[in-house]
Short mmCIF file of C-alpha atoms and ligand atoms in Angstrom, two decimals:
data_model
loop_
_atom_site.label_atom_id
_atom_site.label_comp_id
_atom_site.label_asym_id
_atom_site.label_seq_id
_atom_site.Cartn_x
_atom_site.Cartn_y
_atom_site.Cartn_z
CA UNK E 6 -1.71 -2.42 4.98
CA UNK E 7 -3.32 0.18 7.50
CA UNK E 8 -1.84 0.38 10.70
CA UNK E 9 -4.67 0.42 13.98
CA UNK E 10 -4.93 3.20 14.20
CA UNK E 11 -5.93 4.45 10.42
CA UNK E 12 -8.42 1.21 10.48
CA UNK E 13 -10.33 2.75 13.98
CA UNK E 14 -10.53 6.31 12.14
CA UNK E 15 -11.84 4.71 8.91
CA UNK E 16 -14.34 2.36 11.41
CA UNK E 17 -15.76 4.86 13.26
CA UNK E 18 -15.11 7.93 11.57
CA UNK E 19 -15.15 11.33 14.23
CA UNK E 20 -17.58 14.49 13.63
CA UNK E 21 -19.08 13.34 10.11
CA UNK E 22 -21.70 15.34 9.27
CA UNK E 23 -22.37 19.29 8.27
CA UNK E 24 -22.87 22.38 10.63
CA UNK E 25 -26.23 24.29 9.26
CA UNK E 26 -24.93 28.31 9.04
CA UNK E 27 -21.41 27.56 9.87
CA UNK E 28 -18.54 30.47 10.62
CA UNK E 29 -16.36 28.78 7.84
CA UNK E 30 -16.51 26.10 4.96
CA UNK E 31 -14.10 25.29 2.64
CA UNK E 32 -13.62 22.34 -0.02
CA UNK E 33 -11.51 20.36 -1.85
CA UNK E 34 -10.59 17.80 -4.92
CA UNK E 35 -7.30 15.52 -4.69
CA UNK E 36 -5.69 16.35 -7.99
CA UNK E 37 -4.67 12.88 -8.03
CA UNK E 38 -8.19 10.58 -8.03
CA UNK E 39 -10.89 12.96 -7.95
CA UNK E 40 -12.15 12.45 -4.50
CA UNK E 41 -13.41 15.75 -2.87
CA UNK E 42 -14.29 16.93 1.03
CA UNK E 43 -16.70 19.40 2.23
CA UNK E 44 -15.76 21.01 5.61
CA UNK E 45 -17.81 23.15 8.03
CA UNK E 46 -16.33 24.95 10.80
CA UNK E 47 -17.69 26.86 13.87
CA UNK E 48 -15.16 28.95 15.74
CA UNK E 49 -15.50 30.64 19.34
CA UNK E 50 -12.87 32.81 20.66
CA UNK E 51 -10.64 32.55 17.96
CA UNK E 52 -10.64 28.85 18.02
CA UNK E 53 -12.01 26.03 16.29
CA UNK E 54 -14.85 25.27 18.52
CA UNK E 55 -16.75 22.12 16.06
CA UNK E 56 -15.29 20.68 12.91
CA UNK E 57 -17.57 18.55 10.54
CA UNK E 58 -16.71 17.35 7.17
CA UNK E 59 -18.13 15.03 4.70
CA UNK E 60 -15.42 12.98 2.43
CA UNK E 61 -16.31 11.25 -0.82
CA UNK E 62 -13.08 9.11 -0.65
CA UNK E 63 -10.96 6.18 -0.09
CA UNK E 64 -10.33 4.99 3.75
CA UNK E 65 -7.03 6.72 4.31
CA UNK E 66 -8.72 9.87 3.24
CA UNK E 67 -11.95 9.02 5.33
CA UNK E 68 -9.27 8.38 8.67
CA UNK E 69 -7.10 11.55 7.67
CA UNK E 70 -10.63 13.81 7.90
CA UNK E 71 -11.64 12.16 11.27
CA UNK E 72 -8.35 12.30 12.54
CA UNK E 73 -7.53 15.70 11.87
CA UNK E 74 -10.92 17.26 12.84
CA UNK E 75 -10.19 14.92 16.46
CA UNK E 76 -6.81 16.72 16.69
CA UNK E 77 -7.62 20.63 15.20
CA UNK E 78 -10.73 20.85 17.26
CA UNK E 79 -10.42 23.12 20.26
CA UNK E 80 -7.00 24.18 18.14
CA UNK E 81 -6.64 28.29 18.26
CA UNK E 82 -7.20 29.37 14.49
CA UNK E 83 -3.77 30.79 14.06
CA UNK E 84 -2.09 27.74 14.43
CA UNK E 85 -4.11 26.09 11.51
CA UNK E 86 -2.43 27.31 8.76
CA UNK E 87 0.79 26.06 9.77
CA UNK E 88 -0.17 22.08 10.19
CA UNK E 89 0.26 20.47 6.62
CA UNK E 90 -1.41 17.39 5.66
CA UNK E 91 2.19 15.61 6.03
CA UNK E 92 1.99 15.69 9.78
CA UNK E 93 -1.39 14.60 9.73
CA UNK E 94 -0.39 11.83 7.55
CA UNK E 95 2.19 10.90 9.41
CA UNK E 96 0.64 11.44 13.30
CA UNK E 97 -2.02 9.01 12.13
CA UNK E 98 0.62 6.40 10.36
CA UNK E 99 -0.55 6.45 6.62
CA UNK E 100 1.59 4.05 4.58
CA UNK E 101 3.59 6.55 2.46
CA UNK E 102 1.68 5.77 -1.20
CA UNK E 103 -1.64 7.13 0.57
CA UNK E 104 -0.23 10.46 2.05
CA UNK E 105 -1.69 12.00 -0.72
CA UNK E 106 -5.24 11.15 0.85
CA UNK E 107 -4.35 13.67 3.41
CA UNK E 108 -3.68 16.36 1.56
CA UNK E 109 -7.41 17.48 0.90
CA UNK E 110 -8.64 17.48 4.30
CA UNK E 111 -6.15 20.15 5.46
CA UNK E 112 -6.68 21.79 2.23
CA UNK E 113 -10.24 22.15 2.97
CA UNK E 114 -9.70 22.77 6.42
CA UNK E 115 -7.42 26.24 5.46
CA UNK E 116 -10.13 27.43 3.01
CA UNK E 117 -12.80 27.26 5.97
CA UNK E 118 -10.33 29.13 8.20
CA UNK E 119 -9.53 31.20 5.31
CA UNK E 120 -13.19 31.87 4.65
CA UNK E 121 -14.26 33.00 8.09
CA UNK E 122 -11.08 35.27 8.43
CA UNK E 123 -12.46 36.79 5.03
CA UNK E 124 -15.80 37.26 6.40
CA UNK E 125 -15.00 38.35 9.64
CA UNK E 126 -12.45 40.91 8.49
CA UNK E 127 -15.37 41.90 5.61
CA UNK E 128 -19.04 41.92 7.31
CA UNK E 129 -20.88 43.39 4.16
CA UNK E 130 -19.29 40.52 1.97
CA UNK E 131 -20.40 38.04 4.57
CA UNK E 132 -24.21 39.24 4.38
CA UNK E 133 -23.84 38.97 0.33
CA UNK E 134 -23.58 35.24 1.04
CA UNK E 135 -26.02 34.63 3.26
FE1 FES D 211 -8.62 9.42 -3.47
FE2 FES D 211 -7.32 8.39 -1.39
S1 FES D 211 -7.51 7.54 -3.36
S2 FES D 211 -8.23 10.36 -1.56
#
């Protein structure tokens, strides 16, 4: 059912974990099972310097987390926005049926770009969080 690639990702999934006092986290719930994703981002000169995530999921959504946080890191920040969880489904070869499984990760992923644009634009709201 899973191509190689999708199988490696889901194996030996990339940059699992958290980042203690990241620049940006953002999370997310797939509408359509329930499964959610916790992602923590550092960013240096505008770009995504370290991605971690943690997914409480199914293996397509496991391999679209590693795979995306493989490809985005080292990615400049405004380019983020723009990259949809359909070309990450479809760069790492997820049978059509699971492409929803890739929709959370980027989701998550835009909220922690979102949330360190917030903060950086905002320094007193940042220090309210902290
Ligand atoms: Fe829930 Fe795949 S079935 S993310």
């Amino acid at each position: 059912m899973y191509s190689d690639k999708v199988m490696d990702h889901f194996s030996n999934p990339r940059n699992v974990g958290v980042i203690e006092d990241p620049d940006g986290y953002g999370e997310a719930e797939s509408t359509s099972c329930g499964d959610t994703i916790e992602v923590y981002i550092r960013v240096e000169d505008e770009r995504l310097a370290e991605i971690k995530y943690r997914t409480f999921g199914c293996a397509a959504a496991i391999a679209s987390s590693s795979f995306a946080s493989e490809l985005l890191t080292g990615a400049p920040l405004q380019k983020v926005p723009a990259i949809t969880d359909a070309e990450i489904a479809d760069q790492l070869g997820l049978p059509e049926f699971k492409y929803h499984c890739s929709v959370m990760v980027m989701q998550a992923l835009h909220a922690a770009v979102q949330y360190y644009q917030a903060k950086s634009q905002t320094p007193a709201a940042a220090d309210a969080t902290t």
